[in-house]
PDB file of N, CA and C in Angstrom:
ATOM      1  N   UNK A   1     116.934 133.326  92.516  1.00 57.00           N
ATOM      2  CA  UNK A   1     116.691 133.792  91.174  1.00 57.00           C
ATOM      3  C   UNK A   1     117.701 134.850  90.788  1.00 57.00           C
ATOM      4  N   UNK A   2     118.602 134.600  89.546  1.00 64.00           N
ATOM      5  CA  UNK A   2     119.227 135.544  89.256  1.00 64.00           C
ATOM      6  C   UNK A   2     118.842 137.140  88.615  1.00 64.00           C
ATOM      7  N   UNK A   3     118.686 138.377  88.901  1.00 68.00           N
ATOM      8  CA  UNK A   3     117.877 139.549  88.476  1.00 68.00           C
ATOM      9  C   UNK A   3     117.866 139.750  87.117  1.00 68.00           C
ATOM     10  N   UNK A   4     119.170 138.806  86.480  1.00 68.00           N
ATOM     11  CA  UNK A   4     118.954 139.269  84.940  1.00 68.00           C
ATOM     12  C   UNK A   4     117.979 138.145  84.126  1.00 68.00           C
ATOM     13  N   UNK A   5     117.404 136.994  84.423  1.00 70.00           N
ATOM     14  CA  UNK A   5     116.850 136.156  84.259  1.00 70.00           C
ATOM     15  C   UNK A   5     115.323 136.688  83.848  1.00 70.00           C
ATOM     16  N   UNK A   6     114.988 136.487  82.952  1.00 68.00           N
ATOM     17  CA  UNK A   6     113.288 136.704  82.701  1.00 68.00           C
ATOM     18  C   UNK A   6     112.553 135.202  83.019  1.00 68.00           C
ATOM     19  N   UNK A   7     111.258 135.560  83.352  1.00 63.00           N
ATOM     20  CA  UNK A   7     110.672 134.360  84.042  1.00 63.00           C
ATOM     21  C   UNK A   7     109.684 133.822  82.788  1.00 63.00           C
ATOM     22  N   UNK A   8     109.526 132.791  83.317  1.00 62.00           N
ATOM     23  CA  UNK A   8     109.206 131.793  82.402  1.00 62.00           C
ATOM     24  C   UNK A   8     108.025 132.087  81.270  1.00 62.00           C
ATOM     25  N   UNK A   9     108.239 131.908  79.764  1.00 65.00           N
ATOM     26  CA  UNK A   9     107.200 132.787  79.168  1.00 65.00           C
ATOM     27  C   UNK A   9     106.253 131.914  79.095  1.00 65.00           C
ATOM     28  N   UNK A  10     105.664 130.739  79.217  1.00 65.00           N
ATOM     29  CA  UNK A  10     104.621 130.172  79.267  1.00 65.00           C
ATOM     30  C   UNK A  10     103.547 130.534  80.283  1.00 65.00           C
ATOM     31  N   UNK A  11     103.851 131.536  81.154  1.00 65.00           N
ATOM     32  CA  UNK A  11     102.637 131.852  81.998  1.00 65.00           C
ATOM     33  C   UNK A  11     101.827 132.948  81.339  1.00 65.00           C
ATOM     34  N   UNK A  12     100.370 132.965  81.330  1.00 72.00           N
ATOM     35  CA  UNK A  12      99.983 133.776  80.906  1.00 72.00           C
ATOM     36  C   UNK A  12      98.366 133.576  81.766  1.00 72.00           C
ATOM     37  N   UNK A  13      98.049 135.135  81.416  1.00 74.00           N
ATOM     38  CA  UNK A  13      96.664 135.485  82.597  1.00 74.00           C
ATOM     39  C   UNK A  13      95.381 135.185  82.187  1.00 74.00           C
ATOM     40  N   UNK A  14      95.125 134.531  83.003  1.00 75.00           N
ATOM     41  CA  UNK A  14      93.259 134.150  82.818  1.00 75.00           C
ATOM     42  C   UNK A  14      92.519 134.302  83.493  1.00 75.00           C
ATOM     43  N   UNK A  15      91.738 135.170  82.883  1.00 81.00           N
ATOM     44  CA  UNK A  15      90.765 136.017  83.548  1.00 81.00           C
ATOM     45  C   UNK A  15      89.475 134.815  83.854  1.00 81.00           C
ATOM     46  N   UNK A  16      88.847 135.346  85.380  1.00 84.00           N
ATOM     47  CA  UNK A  16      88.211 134.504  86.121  1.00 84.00           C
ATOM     48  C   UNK A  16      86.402 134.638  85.099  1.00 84.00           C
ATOM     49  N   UNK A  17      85.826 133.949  85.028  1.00 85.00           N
ATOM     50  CA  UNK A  17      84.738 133.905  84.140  1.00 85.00           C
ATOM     51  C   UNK A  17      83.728 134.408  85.303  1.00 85.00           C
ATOM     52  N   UNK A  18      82.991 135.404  84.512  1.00 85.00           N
ATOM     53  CA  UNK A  18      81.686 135.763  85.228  1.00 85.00           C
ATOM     54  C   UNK A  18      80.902 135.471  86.373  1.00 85.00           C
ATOM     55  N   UNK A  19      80.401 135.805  87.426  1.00 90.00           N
ATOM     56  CA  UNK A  19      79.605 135.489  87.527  1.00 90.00           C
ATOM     57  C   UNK A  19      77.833 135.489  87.579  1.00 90.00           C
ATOM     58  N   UNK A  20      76.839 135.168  87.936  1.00 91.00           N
ATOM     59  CA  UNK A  20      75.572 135.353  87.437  1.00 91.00           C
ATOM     60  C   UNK A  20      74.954 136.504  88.033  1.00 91.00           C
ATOM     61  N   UNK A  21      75.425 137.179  88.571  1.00 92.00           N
ATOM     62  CA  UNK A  21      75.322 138.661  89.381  1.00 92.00           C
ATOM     63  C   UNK A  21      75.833 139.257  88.509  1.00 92.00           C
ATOM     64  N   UNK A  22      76.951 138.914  88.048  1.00 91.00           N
ATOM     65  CA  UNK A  22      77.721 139.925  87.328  1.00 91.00           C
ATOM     66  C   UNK A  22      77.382 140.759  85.739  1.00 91.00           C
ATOM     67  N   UNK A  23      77.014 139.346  85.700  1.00 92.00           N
ATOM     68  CA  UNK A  23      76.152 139.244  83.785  1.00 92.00           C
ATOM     69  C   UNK A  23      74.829 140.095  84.068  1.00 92.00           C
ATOM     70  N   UNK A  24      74.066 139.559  85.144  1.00 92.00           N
ATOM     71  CA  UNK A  24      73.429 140.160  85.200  1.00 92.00           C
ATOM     72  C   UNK A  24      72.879 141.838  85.489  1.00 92.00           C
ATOM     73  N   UNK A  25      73.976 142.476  86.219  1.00 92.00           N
ATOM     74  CA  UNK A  25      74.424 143.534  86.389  1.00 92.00           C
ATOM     75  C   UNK A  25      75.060 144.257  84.957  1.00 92.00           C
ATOM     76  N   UNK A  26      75.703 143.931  84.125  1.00 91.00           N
ATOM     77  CA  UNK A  26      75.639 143.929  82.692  1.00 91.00           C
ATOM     78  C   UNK A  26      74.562 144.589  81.765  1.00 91.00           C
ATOM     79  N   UNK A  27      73.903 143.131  81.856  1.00 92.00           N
ATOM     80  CA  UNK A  27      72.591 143.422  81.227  1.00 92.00           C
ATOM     81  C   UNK A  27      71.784 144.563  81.227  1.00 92.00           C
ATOM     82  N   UNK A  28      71.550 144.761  82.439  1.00 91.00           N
ATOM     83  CA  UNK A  28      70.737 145.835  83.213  1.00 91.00           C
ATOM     84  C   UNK A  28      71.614 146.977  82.730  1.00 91.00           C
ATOM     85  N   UNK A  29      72.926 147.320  82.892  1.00 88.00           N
ATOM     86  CA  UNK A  29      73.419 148.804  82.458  1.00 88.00           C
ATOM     87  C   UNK A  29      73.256 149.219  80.704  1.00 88.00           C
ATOM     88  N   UNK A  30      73.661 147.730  80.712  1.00 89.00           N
ATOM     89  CA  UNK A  30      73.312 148.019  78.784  1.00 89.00           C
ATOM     90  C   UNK A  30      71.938 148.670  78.557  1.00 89.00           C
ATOM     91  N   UNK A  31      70.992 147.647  79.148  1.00 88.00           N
ATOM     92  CA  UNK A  31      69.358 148.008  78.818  1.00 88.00           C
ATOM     93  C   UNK A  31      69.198 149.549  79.243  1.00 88.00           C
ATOM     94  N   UNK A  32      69.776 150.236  80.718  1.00 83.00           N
ATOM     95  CA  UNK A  32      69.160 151.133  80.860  1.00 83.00           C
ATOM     96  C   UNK A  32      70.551 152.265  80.812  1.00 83.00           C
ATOM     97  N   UNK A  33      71.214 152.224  79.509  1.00 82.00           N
ATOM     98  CA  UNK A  33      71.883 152.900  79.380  1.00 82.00           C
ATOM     99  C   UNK A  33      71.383 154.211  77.967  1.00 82.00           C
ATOM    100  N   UNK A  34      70.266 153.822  77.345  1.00 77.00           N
ATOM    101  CA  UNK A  34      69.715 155.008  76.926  1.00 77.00           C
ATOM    102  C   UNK A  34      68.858 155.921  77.486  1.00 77.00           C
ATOM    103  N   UNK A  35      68.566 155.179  78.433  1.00 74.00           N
ATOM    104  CA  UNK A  35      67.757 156.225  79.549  1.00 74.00           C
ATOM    105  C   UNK A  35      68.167 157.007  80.058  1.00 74.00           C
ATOM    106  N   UNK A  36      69.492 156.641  80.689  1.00 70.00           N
ATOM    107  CA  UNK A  36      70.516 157.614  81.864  1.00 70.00           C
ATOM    108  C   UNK A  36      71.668 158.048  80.600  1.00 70.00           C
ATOM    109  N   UNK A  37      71.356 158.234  79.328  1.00 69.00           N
ATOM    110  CA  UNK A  37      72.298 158.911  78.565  1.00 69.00           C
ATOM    111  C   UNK A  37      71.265 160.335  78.306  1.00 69.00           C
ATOM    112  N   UNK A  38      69.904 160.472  78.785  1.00 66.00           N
ATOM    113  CA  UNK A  38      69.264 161.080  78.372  1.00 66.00           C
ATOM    114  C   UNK A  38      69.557 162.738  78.745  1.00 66.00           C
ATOM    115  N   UNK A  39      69.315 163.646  77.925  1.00 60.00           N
ATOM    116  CA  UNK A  39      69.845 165.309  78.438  1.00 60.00           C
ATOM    117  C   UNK A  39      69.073 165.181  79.566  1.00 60.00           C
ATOM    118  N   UNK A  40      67.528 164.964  80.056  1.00 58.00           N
ATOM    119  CA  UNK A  40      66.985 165.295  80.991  1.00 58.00           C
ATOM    120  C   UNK A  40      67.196 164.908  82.134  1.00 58.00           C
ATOM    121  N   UNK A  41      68.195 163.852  82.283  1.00 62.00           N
ATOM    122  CA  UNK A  41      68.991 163.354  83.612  1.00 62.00           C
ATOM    123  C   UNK A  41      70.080 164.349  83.972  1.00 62.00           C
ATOM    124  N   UNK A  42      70.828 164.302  82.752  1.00 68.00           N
ATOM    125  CA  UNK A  42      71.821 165.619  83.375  1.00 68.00           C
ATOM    126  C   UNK A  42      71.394 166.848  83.371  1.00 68.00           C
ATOM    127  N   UNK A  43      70.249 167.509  82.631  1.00 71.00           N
ATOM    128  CA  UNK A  43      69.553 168.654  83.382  1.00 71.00           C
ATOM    129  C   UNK A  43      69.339 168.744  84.911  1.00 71.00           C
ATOM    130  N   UNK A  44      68.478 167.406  85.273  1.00 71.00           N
ATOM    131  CA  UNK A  44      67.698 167.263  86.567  1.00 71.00           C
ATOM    132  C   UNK A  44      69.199 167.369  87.568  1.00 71.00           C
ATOM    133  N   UNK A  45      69.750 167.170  87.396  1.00 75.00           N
ATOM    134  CA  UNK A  45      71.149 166.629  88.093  1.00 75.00           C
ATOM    135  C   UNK A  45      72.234 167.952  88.642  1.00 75.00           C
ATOM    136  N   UNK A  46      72.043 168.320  86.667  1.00 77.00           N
ATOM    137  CA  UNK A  46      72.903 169.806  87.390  1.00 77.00           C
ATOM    138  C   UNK A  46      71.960 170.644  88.274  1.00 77.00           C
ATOM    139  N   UNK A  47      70.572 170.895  87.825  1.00 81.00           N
ATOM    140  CA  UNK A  47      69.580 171.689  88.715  1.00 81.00           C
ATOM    141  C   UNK A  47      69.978 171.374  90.168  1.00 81.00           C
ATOM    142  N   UNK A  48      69.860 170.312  90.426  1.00 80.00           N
ATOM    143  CA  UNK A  48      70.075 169.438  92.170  1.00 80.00           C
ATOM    144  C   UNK A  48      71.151 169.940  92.570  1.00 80.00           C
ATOM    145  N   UNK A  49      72.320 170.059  91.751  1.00 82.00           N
ATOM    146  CA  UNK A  49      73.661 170.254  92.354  1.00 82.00           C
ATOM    147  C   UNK A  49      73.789 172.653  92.999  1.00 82.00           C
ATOM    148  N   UNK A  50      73.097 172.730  91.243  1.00 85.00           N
ATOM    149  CA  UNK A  50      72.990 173.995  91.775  1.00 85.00           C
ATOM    150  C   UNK A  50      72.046 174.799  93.005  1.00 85.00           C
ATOM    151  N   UNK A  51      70.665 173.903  93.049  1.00 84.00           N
ATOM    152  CA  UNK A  51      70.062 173.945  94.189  1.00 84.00           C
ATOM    153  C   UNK A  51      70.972 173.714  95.845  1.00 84.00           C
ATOM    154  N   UNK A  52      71.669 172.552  95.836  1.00 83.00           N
ATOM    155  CA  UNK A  52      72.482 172.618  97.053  1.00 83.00           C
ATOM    156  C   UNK A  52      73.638 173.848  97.229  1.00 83.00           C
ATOM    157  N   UNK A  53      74.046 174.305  96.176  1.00 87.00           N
ATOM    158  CA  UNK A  53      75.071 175.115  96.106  1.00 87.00           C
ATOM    159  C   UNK A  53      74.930 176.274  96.551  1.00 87.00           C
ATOM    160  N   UNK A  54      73.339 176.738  96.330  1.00 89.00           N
ATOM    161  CA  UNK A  54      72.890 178.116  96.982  1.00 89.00           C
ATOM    162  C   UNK A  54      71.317 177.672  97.524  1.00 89.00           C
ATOM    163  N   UNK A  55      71.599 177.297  98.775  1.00 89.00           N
ATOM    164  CA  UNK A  55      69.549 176.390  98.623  1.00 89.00           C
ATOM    165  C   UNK A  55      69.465 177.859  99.626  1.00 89.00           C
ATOM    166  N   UNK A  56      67.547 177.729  99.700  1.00 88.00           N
ATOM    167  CA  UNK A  56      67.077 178.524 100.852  1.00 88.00           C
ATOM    168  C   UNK A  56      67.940 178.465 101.784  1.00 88.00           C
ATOM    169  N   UNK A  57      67.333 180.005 102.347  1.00 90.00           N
ATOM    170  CA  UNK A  57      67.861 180.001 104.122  1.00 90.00           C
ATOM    171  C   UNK A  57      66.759 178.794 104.962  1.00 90.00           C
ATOM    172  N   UNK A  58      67.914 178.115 106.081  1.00 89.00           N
ATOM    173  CA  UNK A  58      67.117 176.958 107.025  1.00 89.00           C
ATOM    174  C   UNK A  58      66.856 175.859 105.491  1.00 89.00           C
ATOM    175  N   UNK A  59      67.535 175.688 104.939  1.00 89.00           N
ATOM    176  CA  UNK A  59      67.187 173.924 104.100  1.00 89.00           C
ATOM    177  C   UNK A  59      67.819 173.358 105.024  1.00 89.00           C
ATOM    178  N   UNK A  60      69.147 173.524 105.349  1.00 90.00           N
ATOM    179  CA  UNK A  60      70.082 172.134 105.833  1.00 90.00           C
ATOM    180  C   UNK A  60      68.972 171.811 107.268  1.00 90.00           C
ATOM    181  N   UNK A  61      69.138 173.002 108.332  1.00 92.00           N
ATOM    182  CA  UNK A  61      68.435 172.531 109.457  1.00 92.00           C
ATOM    183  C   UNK A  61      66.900 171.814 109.168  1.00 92.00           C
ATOM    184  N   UNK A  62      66.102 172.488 108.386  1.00 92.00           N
ATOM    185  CA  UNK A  62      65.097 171.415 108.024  1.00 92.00           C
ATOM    186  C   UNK A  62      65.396 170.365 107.434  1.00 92.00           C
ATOM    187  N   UNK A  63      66.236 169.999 106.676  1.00 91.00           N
ATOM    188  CA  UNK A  63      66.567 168.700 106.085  1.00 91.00           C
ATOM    189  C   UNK A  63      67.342 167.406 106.990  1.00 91.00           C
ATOM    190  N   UNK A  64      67.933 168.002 108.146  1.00 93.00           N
ATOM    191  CA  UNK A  64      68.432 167.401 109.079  1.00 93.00           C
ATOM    192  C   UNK A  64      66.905 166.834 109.889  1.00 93.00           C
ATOM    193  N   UNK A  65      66.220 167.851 110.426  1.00 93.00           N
ATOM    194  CA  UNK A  65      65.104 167.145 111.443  1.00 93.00           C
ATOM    195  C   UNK A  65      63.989 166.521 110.187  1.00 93.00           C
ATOM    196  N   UNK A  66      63.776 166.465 109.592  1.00 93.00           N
ATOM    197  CA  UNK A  66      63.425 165.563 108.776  1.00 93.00           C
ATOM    198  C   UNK A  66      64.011 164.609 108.303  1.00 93.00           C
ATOM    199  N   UNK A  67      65.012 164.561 108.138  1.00 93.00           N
ATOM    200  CA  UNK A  67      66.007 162.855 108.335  1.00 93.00           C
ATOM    201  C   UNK A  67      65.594 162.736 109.399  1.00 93.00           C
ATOM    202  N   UNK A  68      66.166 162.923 110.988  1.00 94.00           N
ATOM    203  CA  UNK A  68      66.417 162.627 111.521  1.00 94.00           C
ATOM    204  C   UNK A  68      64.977 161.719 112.740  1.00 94.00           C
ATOM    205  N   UNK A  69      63.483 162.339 111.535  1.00 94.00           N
ATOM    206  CA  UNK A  69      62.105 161.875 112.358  1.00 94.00           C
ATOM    207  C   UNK A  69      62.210 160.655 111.649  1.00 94.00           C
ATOM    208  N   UNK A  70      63.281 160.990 110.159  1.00 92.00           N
ATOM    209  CA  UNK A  70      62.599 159.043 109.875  1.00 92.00           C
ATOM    210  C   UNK A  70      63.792 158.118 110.286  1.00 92.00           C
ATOM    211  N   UNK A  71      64.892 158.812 111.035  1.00 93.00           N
ATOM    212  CA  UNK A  71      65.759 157.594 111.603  1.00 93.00           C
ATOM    213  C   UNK A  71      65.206 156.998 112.877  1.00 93.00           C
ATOM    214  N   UNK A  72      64.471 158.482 113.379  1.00 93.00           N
ATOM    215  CA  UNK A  72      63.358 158.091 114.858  1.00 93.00           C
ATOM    216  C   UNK A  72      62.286 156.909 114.706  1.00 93.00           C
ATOM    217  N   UNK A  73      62.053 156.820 113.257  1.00 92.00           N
ATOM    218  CA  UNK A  73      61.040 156.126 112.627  1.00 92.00           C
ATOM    219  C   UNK A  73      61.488 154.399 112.693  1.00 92.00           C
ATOM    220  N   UNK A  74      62.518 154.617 111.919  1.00 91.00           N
ATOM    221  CA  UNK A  74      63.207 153.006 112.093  1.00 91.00           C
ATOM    222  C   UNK A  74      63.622 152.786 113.107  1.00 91.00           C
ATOM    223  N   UNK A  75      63.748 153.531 114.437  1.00 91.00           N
ATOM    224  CA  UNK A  75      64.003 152.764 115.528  1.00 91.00           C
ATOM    225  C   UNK A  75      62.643 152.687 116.104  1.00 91.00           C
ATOM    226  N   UNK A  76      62.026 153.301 116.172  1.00 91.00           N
ATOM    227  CA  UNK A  76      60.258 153.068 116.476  1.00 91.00           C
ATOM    228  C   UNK A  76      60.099 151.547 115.926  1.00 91.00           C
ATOM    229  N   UNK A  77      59.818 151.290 114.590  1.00 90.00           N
ATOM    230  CA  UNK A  77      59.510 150.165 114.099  1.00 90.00           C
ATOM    231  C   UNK A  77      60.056 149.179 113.951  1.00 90.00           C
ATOM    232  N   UNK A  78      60.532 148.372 115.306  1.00 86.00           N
ATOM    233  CA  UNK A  78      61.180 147.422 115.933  1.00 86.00           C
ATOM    234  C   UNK A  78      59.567 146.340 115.377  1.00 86.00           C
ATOM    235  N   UNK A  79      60.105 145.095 114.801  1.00 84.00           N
ATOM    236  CA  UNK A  79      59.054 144.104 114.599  1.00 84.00           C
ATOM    237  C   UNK A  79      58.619 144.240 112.896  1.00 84.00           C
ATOM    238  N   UNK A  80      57.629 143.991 112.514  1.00 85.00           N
ATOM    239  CA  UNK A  80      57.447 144.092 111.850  1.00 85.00           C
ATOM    240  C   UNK A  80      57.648 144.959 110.083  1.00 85.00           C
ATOM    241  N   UNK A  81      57.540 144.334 109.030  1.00 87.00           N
ATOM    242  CA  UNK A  81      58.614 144.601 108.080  1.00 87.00           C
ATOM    243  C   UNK A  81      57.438 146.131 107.457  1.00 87.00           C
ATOM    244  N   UNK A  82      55.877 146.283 107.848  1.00 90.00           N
ATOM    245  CA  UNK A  82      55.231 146.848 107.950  1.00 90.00           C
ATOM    246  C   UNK A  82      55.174 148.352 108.413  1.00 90.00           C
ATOM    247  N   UNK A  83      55.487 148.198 109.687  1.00 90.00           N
ATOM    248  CA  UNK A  83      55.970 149.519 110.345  1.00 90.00           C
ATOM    249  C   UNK A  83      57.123 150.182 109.529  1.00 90.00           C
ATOM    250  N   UNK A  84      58.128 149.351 109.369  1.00 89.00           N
ATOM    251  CA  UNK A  84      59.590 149.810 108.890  1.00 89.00           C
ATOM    252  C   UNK A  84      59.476 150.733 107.787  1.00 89.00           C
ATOM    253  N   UNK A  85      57.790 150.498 106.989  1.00 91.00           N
ATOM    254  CA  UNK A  85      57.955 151.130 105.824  1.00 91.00           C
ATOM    255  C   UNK A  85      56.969 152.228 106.445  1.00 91.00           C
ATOM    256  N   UNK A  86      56.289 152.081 107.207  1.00 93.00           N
ATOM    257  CA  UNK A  86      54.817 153.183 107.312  1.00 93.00           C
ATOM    258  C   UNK A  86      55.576 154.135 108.603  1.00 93.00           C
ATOM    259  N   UNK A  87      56.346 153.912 109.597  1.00 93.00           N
ATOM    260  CA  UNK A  87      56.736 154.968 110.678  1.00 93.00           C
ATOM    261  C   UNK A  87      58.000 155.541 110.102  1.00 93.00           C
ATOM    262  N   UNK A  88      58.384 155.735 109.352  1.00 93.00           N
ATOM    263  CA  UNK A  88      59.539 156.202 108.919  1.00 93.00           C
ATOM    264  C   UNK A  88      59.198 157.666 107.738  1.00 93.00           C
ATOM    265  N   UNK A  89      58.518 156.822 106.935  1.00 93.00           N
ATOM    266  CA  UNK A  89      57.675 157.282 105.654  1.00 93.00           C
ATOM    267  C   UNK A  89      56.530 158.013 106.581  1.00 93.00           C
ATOM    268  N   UNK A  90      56.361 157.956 107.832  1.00 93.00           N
ATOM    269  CA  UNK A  90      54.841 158.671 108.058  1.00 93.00           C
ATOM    270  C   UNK A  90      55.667 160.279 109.039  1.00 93.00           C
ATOM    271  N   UNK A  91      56.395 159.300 109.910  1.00 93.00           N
ATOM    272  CA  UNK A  91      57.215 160.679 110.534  1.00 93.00           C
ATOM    273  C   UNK A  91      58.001 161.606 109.617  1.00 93.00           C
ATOM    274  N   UNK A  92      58.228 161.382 108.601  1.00 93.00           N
ATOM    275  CA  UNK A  92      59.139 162.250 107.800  1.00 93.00           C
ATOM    276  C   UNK A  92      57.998 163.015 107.016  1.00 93.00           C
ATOM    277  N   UNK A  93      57.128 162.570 106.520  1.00 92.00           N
ATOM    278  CA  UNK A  93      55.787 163.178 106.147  1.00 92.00           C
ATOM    279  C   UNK A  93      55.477 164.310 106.945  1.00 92.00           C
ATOM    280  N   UNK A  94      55.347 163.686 108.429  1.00 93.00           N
ATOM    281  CA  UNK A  94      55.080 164.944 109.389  1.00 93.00           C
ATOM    282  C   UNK A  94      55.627 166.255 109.202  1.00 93.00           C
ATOM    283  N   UNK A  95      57.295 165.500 109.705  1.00 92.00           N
ATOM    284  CA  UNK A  95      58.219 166.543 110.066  1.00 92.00           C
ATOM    285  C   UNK A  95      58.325 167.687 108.454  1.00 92.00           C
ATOM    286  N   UNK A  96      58.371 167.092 107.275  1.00 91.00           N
ATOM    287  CA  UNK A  96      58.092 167.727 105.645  1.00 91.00           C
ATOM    288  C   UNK A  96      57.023 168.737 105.817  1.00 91.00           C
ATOM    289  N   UNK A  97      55.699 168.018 106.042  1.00 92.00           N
ATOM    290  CA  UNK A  97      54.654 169.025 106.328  1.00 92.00           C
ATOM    291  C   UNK A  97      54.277 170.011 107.466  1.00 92.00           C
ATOM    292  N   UNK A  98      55.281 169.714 108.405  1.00 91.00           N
ATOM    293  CA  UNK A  98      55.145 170.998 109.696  1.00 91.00           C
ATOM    294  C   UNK A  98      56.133 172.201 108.444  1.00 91.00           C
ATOM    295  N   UNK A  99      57.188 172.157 107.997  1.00 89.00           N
ATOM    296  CA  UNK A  99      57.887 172.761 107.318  1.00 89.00           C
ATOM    297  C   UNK A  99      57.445 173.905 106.210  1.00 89.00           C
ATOM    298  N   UNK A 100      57.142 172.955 105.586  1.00 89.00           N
ATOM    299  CA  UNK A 100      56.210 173.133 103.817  1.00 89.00           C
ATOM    300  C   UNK A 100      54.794 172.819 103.989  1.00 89.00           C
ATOM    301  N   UNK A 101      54.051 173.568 104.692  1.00 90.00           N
ATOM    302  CA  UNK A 101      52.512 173.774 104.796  1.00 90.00           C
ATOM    303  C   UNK A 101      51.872 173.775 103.410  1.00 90.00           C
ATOM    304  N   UNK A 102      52.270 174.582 102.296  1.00 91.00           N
ATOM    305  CA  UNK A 102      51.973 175.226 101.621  1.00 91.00           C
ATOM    306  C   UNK A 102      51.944 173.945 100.442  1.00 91.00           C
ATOM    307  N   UNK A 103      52.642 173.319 100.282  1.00 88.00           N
ATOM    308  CA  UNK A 103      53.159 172.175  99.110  1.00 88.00           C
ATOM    309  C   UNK A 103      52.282 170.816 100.397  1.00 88.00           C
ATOM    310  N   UNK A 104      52.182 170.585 101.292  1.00 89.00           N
ATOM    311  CA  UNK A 104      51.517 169.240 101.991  1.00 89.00           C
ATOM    312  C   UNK A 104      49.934 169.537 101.534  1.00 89.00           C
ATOM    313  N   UNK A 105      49.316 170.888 101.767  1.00 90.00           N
ATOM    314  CA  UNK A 105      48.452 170.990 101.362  1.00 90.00           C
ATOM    315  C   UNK A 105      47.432 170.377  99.923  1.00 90.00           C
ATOM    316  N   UNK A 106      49.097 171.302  98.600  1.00 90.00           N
ATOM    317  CA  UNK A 106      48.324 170.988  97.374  1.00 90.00           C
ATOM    318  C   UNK A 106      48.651 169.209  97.283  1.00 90.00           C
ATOM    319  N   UNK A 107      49.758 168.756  98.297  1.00 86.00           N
ATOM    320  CA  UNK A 107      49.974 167.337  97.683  1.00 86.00           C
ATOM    321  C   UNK A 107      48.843 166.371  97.838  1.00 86.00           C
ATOM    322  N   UNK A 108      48.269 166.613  99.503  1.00 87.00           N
ATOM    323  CA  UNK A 108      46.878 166.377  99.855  1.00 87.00           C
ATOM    324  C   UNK A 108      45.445 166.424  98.993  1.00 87.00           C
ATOM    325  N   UNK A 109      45.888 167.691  98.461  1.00 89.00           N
ATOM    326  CA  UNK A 109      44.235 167.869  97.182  1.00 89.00           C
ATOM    327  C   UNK A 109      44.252 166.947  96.347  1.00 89.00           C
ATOM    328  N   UNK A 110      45.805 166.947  95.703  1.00 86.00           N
ATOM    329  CA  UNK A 110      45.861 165.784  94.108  1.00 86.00           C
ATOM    330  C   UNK A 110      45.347 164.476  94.964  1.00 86.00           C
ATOM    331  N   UNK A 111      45.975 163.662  96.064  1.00 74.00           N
ATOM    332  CA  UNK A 111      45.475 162.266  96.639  1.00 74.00           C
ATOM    333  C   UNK A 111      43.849 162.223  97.093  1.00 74.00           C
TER     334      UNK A 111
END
C-alpha cells in the first residue's frame, strides 16, 4: 500500500444490533432513573462517604470480624441453597450484636 493513498471510501461502520440483555438493561436505567436522580440518594451517599471519612474509634476492626463471621458463614453452609442464606445472615447477626448491644436490642423489640 502506498502511504499517500486513502483507503477505499465505501467502507463504512455498522454498529452490531442489541442484544436482549442489553435492551433490557436499558429499560430498567430509564425506568429507574428518576429515582436515583433523587436529592435523597445523594444526601444518603454523601452522609456514607463522610461517615467512613471520620467513623468511630474500632469501626474498621469491628467491621472486619463481622465480615469475616459471614465469610465463616458461607463456608459453613456447604449444601444447601438454605443455609447459604441463614449461616451467613445469622453469624453476622451475632458477630453485629456482640458489638452494638444497644441497637440488637431495640431491633429485637420492633420484630
Amino acid at each position: 500500500l502506498s502511504l499517500y493513498s486513502s483507503p477505499a471510501r465505501e467502507t463504512k461502520y455498522v454498529e452490531n444490533p442489541q442484544t436482549q440483555l442489553e435492551e433490557g438493561v436499558s429499560r430498567l436505567r430509564h425506568v429507574m432513573e428518576p429515582y436515583t436522580a433523587w436529592s435523597l440518594c445523594s444526601d444518603f451517599f454523601s452522609e456514607g462517604c463522610e461517615f467512613l471519612q471520620n467513623p468511630p474509634a474500632g469501626f474498621y476492626p469491628r467491621l472486619g470480624v463481622i465480615g469475616f463471621a459471614g465469610i465463616v458463614g458461607l463456608f459453613l453452609a456447604r449444601g444447601s441453597r438454605i443455609k447459604k442464606l441463614v449461616y451467613p445472615a445469622g453469624l453476622m447477626g451475632i458477630g453485629a450484636s456482640m458489638y452494638y448491644p444497644q441497637q440488637a436490642v431495640s431491633i429485637a423489640k420492633v420484630s
